[in-house]
Coordinates of N, CA and C in Angstrom, one line a residue:
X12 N -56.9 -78.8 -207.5 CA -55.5 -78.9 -207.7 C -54.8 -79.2 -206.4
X13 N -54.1 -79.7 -206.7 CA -53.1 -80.4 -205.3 C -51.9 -79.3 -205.0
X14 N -52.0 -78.6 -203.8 CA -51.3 -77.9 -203.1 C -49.6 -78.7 -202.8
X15 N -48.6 -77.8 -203.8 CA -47.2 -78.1 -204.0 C -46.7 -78.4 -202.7
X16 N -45.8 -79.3 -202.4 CA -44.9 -79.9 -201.0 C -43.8 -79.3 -200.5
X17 N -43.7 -78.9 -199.4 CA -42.7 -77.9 -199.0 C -41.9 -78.4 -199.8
X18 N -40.6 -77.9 -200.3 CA -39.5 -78.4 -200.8 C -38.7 -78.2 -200.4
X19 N -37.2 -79.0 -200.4 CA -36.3 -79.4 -198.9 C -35.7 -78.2 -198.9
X20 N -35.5 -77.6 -200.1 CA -34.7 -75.9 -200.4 C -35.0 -75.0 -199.5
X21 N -36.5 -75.2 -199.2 CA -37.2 -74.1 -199.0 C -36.5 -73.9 -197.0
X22 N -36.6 -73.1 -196.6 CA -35.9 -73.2 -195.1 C -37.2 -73.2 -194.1
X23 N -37.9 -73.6 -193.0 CA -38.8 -73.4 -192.4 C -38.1 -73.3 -190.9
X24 N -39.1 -72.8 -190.0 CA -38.9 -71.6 -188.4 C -39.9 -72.8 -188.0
X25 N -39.4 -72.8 -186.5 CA -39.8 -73.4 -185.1 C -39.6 -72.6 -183.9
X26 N -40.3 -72.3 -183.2 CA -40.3 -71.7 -182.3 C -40.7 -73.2 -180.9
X27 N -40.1 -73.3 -180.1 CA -39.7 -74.2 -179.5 C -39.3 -73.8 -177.9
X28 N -40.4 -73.4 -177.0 CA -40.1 -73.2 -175.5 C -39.6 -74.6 -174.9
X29 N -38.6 -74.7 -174.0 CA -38.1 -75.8 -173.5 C -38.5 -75.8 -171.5
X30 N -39.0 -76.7 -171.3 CA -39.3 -76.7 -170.0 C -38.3 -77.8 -169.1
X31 N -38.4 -77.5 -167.9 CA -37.6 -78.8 -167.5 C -36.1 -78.0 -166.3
X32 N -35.0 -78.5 -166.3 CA -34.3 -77.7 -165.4 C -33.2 -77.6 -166.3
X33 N -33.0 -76.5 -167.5 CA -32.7 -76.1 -168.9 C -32.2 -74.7 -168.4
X34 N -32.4 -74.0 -167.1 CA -31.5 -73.1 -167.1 C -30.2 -73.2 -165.7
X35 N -29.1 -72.4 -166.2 CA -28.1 -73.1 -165.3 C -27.0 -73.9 -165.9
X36 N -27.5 -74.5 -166.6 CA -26.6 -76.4 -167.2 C -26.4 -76.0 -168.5
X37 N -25.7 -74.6 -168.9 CA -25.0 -74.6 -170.7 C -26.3 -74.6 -171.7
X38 N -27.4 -75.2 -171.6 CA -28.4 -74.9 -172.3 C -27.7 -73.9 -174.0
X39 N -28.0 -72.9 -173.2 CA -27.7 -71.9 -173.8 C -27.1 -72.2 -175.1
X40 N -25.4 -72.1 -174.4 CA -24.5 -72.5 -175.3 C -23.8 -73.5 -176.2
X41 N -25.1 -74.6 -175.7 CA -25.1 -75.9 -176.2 C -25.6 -76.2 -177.3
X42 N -26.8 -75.1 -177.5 CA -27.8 -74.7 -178.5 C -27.2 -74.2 -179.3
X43 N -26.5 -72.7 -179.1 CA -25.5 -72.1 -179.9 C -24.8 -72.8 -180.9
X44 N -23.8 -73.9 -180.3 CA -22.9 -74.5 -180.8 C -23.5 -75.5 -181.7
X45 N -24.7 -75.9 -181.2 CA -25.4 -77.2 -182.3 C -25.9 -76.1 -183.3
X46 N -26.5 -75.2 -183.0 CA -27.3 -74.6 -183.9 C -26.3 -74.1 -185.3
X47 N -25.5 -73.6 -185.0 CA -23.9 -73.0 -185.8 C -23.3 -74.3 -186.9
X48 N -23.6 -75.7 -185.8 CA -22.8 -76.4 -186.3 C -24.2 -77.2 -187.4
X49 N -25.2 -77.0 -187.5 CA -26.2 -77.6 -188.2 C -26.7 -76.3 -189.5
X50 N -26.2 -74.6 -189.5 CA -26.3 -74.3 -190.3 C -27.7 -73.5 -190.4
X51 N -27.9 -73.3 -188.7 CA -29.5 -73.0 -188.6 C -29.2 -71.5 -188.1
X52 N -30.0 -70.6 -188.2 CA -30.4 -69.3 -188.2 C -31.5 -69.2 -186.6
X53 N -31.5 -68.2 -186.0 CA -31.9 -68.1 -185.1 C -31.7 -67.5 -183.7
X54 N -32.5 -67.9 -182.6 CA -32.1 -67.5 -181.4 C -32.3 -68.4 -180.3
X55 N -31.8 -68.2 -179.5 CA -31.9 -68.8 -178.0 C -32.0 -68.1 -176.6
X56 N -32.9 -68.2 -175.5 CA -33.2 -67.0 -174.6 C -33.2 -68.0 -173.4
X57 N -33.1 -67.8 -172.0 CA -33.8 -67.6 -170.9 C -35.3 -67.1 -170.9
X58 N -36.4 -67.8 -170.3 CA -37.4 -66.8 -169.8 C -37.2 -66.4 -168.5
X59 N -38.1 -65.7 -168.0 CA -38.3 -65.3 -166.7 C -39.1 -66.6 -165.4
X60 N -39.9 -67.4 -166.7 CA -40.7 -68.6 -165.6 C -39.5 -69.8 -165.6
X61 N -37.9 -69.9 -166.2 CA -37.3 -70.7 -166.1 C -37.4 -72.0 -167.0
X62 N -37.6 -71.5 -168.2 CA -38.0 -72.3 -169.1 C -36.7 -71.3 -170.1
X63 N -36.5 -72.2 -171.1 CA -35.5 -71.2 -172.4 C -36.6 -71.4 -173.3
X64 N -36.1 -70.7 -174.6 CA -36.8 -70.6 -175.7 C -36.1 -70.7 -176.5
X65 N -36.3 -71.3 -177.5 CA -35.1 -71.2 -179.0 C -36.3 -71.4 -179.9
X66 N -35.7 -70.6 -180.8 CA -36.3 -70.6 -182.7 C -35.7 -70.6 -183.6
X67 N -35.6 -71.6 -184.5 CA -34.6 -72.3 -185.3 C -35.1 -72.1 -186.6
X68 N -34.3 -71.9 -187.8 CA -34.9 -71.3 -189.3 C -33.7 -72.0 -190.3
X69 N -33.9 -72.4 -191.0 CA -33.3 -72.9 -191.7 C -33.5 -74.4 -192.7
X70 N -33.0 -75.3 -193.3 CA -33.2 -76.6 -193.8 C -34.0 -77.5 -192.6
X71 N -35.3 -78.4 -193.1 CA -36.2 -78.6 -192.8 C -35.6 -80.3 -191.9
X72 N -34.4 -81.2 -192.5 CA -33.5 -81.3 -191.8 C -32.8 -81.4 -190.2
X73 N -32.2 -80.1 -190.5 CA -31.8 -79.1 -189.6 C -32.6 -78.7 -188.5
X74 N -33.5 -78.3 -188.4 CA -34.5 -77.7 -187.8 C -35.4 -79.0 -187.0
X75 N -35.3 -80.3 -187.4 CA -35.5 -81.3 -186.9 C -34.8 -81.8 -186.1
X76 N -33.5 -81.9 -186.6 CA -32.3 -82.4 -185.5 C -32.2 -81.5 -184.1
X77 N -32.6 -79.6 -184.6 CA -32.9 -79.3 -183.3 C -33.1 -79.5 -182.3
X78 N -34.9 -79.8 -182.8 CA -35.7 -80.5 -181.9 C -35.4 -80.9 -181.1
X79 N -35.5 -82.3 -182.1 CA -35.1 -83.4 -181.3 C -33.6 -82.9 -180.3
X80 N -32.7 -82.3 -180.6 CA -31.5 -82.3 -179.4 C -32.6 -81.3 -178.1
X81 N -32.9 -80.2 -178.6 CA -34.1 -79.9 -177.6 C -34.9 -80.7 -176.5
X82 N -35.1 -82.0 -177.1 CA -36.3 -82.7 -176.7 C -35.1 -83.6 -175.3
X83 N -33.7 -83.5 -175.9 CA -32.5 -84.1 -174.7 C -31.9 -82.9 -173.8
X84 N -31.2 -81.3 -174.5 CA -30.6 -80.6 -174.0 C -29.1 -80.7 -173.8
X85 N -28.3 -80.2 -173.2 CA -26.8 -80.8 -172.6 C -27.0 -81.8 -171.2
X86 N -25.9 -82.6 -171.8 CA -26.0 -83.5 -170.3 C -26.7 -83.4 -168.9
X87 N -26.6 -82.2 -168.3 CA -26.3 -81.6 -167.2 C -28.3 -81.3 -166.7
X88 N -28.7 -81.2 -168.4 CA -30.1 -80.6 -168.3 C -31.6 -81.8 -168.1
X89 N -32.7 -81.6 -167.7 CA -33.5 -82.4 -167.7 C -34.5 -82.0 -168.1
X90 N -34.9 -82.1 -169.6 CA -36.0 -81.4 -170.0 C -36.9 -82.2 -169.6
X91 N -37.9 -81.5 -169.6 CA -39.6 -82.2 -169.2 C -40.5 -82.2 -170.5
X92 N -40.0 -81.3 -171.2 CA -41.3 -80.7 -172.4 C -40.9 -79.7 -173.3
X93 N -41.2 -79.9 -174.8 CA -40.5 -79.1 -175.8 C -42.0 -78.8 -176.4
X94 N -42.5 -77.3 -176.6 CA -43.6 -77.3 -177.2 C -43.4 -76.2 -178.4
X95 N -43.4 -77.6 -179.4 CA -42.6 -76.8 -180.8 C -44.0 -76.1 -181.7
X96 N -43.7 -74.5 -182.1 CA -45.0 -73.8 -182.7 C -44.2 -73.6 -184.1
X97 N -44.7 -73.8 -185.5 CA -44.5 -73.7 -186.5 C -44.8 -72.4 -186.7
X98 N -43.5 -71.4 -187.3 CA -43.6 -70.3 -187.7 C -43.5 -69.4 -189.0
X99 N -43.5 -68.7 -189.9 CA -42.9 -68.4 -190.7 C -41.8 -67.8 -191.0
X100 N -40.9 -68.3 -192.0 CA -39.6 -67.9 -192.3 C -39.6 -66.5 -192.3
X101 N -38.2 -65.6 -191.2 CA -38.1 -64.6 -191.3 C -36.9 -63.9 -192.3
X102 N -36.1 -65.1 -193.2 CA -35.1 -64.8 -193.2 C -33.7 -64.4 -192.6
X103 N -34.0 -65.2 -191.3 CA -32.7 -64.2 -190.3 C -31.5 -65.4 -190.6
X104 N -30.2 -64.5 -190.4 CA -29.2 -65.3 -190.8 C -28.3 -65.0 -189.3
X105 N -27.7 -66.0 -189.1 CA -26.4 -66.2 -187.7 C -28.1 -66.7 -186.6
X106 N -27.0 -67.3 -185.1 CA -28.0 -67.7 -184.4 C -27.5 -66.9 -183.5
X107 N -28.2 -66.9 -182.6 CA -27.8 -65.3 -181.3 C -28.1 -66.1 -179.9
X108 N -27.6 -65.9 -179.0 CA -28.6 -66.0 -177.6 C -28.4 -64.7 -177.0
X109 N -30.2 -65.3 -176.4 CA -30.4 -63.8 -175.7 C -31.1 -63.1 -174.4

């Protein structure tokens, strides 16, 4: 039997550390405001090694365009490296940074 295809309904999670010089330069709230405006669930952090983190849940979409803005950041930022881990949907609703 042939294993059913995600379907576009269904919402899927990304966990997505961002490397690069992403703290300092709005990162943060740049994410926030895309993330809000795309309808995605989630969070966004600082680490401690100077990398952020964001995890995005939501339309499959959605959670692409992330990325990809991830893979640019805000103007200001210069990412080097987005290393995106496929997670399972937790159900979380609103996006937070943290």
């Amino acid at each position: 039997r042939a294993v059913p295809a995600v379907s576009a309904a269904e919402p899927i999670r990304r966990r997505a550390p961002t490397k690069g010089r992403v703290q300092g330069v709005g990162f943060r709230w740049s994410c926030l405001r895309m993330a809000e405006a795309g309808g995605l669930a989630g969070w966004c952090k600082n680490l401690p090694d100077g990398r952020v983190e964001a995890c995005f849940e939501g339309d499959q979409a959605a959670v692409e365009e992330a990325l990809a803005w991830c893979r640019e950041g805000p103007s200001s930022a210069i990412v080097t490296s987005v290393d995106v881990t496929p997670e399972t949907p937790q159900g979380e609703r609103g996006f937070r940074l943290g």
